[in-house]
Short mmCIF file of C-alpha atoms and ligand atoms in Angstrom, two decimals:
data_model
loop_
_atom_site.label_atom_id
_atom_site.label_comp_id
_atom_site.label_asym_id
_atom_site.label_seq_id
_atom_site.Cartn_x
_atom_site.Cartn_y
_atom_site.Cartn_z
CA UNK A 1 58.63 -7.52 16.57
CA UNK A 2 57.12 -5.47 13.55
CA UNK A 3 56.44 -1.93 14.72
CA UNK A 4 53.00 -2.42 14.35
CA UNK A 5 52.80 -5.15 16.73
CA UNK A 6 51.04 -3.72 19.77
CA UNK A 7 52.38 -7.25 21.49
CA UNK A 8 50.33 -10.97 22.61
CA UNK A 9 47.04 -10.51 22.80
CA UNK A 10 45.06 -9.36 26.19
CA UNK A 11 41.63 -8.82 27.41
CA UNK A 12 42.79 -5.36 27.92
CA UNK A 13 44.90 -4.07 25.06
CA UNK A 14 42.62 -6.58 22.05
CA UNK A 15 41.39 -3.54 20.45
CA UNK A 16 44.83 -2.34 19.59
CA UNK A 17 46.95 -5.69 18.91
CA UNK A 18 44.18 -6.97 16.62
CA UNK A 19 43.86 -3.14 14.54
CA UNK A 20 47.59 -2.93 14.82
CA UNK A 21 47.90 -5.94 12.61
CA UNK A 22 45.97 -4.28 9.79
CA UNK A 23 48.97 -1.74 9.13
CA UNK A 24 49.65 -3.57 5.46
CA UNK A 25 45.86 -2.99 4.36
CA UNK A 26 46.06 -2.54 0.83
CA UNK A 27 42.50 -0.52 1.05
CA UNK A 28 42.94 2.51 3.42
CA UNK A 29 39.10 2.64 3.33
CA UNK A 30 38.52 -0.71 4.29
CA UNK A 31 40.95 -0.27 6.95
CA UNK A 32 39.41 2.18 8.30
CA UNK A 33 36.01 0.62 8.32
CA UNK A 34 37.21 -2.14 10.22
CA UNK A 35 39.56 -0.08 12.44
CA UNK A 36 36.04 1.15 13.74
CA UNK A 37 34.45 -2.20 13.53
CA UNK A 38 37.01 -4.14 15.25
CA UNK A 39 37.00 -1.20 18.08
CA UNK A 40 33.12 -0.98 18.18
CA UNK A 41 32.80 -4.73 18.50
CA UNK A 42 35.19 -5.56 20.89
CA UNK A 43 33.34 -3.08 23.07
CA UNK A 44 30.16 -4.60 22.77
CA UNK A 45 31.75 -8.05 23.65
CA UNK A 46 33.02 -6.47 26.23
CA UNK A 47 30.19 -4.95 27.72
CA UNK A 48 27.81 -8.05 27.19
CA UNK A 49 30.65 -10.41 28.71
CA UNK A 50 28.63 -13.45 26.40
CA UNK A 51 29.37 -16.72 27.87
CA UNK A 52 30.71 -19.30 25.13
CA UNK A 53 26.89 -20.89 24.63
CA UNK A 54 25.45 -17.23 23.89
CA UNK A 55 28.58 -16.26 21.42
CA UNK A 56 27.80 -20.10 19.36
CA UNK A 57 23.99 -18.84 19.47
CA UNK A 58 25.26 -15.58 17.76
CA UNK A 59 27.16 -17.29 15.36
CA UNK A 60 24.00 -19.77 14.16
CA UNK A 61 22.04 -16.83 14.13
CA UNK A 62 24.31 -14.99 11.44
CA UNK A 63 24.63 -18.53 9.77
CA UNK A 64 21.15 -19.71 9.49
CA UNK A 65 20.44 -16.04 7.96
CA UNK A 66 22.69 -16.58 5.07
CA UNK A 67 21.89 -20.14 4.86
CA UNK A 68 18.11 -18.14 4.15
CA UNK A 69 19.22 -16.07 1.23
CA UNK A 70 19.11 -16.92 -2.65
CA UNK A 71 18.71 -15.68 -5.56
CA UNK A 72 14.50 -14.50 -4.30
CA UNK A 73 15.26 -13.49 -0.47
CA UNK A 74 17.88 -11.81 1.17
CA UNK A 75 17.68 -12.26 4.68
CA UNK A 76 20.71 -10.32 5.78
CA UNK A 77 18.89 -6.94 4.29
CA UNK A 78 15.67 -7.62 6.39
CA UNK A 79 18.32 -7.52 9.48
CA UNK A 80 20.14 -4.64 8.43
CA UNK A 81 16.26 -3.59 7.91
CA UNK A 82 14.89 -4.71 11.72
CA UNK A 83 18.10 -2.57 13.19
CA UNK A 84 17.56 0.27 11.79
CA UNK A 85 20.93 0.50 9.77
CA UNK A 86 19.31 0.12 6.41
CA UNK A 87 17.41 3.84 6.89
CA UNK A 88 20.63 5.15 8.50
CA UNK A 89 22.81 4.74 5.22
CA UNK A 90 19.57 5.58 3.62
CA UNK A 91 19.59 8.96 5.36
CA UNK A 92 23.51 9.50 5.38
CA UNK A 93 23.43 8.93 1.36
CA UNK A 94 20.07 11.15 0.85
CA UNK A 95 20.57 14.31 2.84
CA UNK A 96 18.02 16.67 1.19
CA UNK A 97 17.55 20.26 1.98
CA UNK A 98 14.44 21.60 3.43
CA UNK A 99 11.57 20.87 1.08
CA UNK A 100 12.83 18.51 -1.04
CA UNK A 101 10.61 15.17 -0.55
CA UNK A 102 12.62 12.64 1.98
CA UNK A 103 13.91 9.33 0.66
CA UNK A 104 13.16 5.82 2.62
CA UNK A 105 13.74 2.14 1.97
CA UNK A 106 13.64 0.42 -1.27
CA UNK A 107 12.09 -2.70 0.30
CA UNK A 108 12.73 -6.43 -1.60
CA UNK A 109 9.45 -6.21 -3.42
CA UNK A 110 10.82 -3.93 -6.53
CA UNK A 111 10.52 -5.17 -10.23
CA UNK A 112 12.65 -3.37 -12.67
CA UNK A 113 10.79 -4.71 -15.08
CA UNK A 114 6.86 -3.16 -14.88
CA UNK A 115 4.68 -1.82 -17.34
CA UNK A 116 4.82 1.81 -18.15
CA UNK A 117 1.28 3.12 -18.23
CA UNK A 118 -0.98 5.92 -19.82
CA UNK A 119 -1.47 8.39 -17.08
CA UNK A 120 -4.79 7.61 -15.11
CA UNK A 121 -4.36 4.11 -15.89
CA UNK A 122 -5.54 1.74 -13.23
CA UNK A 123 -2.54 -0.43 -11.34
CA UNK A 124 -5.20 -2.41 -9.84
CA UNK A 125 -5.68 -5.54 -12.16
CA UNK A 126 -8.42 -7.91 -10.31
CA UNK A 127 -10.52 -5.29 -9.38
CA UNK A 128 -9.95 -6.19 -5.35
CA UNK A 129 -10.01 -4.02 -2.97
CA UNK A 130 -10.73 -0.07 -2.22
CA UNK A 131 -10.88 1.95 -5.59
CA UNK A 132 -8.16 4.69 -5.09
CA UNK A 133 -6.92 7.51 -7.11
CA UNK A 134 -3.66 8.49 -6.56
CA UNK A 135 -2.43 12.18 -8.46
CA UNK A 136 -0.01 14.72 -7.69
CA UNK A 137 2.66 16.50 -9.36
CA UNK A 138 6.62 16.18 -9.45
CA UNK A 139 8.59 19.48 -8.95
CA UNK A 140 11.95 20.91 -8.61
CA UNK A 141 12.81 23.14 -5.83
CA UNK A 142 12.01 26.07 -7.00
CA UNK A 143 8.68 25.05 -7.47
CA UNK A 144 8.07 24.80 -11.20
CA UNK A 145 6.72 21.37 -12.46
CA UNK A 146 8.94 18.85 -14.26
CA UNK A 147 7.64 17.38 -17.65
CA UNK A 148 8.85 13.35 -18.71
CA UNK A 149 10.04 12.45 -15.18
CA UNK A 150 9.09 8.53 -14.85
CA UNK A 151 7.15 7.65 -11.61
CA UNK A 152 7.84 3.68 -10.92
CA UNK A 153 4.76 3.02 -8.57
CA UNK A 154 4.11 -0.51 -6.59
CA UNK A 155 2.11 -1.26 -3.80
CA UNK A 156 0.82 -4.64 -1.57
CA UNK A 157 -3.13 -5.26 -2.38
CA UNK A 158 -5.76 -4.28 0.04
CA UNK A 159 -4.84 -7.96 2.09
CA UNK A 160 -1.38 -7.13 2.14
CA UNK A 161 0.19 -8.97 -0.13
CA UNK A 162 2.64 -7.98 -3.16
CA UNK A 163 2.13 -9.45 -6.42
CA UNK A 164 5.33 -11.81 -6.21
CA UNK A 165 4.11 -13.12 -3.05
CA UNK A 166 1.32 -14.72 -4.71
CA UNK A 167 2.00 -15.60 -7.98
CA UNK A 168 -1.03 -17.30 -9.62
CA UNK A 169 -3.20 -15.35 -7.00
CA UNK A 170 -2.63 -11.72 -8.16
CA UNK A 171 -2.03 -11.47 -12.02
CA UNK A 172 1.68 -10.52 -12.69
CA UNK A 173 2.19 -6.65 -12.28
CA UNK A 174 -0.98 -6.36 -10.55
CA UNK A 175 -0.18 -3.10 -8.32
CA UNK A 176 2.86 -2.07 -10.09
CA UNK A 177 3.21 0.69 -13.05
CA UNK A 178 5.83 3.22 -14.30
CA UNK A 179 3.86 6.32 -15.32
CA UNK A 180 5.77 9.64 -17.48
CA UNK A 181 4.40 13.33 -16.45
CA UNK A 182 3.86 15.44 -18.87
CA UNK A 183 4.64 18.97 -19.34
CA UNK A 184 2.09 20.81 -16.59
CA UNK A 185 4.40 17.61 -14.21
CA UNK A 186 0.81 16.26 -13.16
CA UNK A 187 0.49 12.44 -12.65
CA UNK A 188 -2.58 10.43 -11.75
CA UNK A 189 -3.47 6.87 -11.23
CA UNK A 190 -5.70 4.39 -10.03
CA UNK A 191 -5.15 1.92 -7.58
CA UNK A 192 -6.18 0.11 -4.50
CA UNK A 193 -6.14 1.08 -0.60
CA UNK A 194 -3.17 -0.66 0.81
CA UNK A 195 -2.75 -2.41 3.61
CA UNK A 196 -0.57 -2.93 6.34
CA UNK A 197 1.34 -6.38 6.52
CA UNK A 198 4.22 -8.00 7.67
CA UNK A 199 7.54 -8.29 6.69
CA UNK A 200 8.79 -11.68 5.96
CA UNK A 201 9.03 -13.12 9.64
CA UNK A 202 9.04 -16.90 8.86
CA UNK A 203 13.06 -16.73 9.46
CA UNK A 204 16.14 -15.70 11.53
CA UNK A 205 14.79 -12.00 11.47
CA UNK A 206 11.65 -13.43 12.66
CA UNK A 207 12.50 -15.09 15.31
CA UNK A 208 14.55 -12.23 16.91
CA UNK A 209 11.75 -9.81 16.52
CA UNK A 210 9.93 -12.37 18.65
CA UNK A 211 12.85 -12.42 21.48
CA UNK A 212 12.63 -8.32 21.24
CA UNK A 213 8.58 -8.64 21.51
CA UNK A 214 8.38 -6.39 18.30
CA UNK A 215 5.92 -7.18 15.83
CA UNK A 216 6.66 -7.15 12.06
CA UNK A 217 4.43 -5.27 11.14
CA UNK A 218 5.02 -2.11 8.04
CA UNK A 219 2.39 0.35 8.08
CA UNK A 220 -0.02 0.98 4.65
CA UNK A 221 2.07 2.21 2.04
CA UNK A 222 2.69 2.95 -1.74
CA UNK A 223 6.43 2.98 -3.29
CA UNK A 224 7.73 5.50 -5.55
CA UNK A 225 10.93 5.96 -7.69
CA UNK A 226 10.90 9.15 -9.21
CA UNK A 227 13.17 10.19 -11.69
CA UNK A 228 14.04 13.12 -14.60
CA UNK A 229 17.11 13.92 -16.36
CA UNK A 230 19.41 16.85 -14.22
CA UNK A 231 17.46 15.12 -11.28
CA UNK A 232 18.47 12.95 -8.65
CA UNK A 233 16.44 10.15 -8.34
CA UNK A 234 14.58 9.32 -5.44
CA UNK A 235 13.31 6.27 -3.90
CA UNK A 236 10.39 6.83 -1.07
CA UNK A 237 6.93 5.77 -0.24
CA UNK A 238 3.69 7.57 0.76
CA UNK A 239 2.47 6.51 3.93
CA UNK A 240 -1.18 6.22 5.58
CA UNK A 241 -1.05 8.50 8.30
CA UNK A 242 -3.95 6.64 10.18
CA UNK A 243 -2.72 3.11 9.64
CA UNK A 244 -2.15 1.28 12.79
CA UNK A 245 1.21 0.63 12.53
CA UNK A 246 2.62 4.11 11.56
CA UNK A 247 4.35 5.16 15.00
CA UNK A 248 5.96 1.26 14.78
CA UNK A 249 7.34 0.28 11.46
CA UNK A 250 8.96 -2.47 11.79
CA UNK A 251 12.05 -0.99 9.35
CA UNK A 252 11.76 2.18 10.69
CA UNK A 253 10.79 3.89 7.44
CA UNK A 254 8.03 6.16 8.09
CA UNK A 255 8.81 9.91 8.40
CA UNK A 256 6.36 12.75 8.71
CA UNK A 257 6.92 14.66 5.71
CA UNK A 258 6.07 11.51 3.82
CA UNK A 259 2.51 10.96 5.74
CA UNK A 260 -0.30 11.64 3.28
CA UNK A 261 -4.36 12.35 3.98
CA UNK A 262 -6.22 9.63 2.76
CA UNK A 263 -9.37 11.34 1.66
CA UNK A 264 -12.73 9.61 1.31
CA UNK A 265 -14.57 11.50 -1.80
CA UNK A 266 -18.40 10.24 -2.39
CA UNK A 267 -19.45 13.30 -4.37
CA UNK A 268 -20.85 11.42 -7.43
CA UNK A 269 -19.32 14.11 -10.32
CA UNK A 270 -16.24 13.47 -8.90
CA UNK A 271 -16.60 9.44 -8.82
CA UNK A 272 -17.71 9.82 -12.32
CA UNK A 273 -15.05 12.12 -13.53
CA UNK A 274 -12.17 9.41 -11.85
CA UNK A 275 -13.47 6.43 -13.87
CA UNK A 276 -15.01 4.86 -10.74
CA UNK A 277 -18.32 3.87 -9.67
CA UNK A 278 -17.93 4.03 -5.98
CA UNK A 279 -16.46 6.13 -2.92
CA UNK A 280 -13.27 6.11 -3.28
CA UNK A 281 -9.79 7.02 -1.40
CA UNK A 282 -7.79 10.10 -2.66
CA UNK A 283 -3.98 10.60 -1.97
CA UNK A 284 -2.71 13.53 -3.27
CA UNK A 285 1.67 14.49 -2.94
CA UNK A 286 3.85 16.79 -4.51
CA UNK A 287 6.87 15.11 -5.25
CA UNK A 288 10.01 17.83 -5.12
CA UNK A 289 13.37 16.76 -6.72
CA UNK A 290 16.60 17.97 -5.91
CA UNK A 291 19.47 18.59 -8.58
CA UNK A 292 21.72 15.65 -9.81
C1 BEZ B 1 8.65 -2.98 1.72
O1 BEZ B 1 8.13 -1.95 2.05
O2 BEZ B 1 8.30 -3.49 0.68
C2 BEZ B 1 9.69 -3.62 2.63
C3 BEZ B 1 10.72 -2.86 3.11
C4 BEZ B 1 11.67 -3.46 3.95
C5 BEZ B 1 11.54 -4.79 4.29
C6 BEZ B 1 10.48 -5.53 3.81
C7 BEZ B 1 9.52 -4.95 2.98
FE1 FE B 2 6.29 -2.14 0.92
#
């Protein structure tokens, strides 16, 4: 018997015959990881004591949900989304010091490819929906306002929806912008209200949010990725602190330093003076970078 053979495999001693036969990993990292994987799951199997019906209803889970994912949906992130794992690596990879603006989720609904704008341009091509300005400035930590950082801005329309979600509805790149700051590190736009709305739900992650009588829904929300040179970049989202949804995100991304006032102005100089000819929303947030 190889020294590393911890002997025939038991109930009892599983954790250690089946990590035991991982001496020869040629990765130390990866066997590591599954030195802790191995050990965490066999505990969990352990405590649950599945019977052989539940354990074949595990596996068609995990197989239907890659048998969902191409080339436009990736089901397997919306799980490591629902459990809360896809903020924790979030938050283990983005540990920011006190006032530097907190990162979240990047979310599926990204395009790397949008328009960069003039500032005070308005992201808001079919003129549906709530006017909204959005301005603030980015900043490093000391306080003093970064020129020619890029802020890549994208949002769901006032019924929820992303652009990609209903192509030939919404005009291509409606809600979606990249926008440069210039020297004073002000940026302003013009948008739309969001709205809450659901995650994808019509699969596997669906379904078990259904079994765990959680709803899918994401609280009303704009994306940012905000980045200068000697910066790092960071990817968060602005939230609506009196959305309806905003103490249950389904993907657990909301955090309070990222909750914004969503003002109503109707003082007419001012509706003038932002291009509208309404009421409309304002949002208004600082955006502080940290170094690179
Ligand atoms: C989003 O905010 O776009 C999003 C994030 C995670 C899962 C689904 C959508
Ligand atoms: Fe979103």
């Amino acid at each position: 018997m190889d020294s590393h053979e911890k002997g025939y495999f038991t109930e009892a001693n599983s954790i250690e015959v089946v990590t035991g036969r991982n001496e020869k990993a040629t990765s130390e990292r990866v066997k590591f990881a599954m030195e802790v994987i191995t050990r965490k799951l066999h505990e969990a199997v352990k405590e649950i004591e599945p019977t052989q019906q539940e354990w074949l209803t595990a596996i068609l889970f995990l197989t239907q949900t890659g048998h969902l994912c191409d080339e436009w949906r990736q089901e397997f992130i919306l799980l490591s989304d629902v459990l809360g794992v896809s903020m924790l690596v979030d938050a283990i990879n983005h540990r920011k010091p006190s006032g530097a603006t907190e990162s979240t989720v990047l979310g599926p609904f990204h395009v790397a490819s949008a328009p960069v704008l003039e500032m005070g341009a308005n992201i808001c091509l079919d003129q549906k929906g709530e006017p909204m300005l959005v301005r603030g400035r980015v900043l490093d930590m000391d306080g003093k306002p970064i020129a020619n950082a890029t802020l890549d801005v994208w949002q769901a329309n006032d019924e929820g929806f992303y652009d990609v979600q209903q192509r030939g509805i919404q005009p291509d790149f409606n809600l979606r912008g990249v926008f440069r700051t210039q020297a004073d590190g002000h940026y302003w736009f013009r948008a739309v209200k969001p709205k809450f709305y659901p995650i994808p739900d019509d699969g596997t992650v669906g379904k078990l949010l259904g079994l765990l009588g959680r709803h899918p829904y994401r609280p009303a929300h704009l994306h940012f990725i905000v980045k200068a040179e000697g910066f790092a970049a960071l990817t968060t989202h602005v939230f609506d602190p009196d959305d309806k949804y905003i103490h249950s995100d389904a993907v657990f991304g909301v955090k309070k330093s990222l909750m914004v006032h969503f003002a109503r102005v109707g003082d007419p100089v001012r509706i003038e003076a932002s291009q509208f000819s309404e009421p409309f929303w304002e949002v208004e947030y600082d955006f502080v970078l940290t170094n690179a």
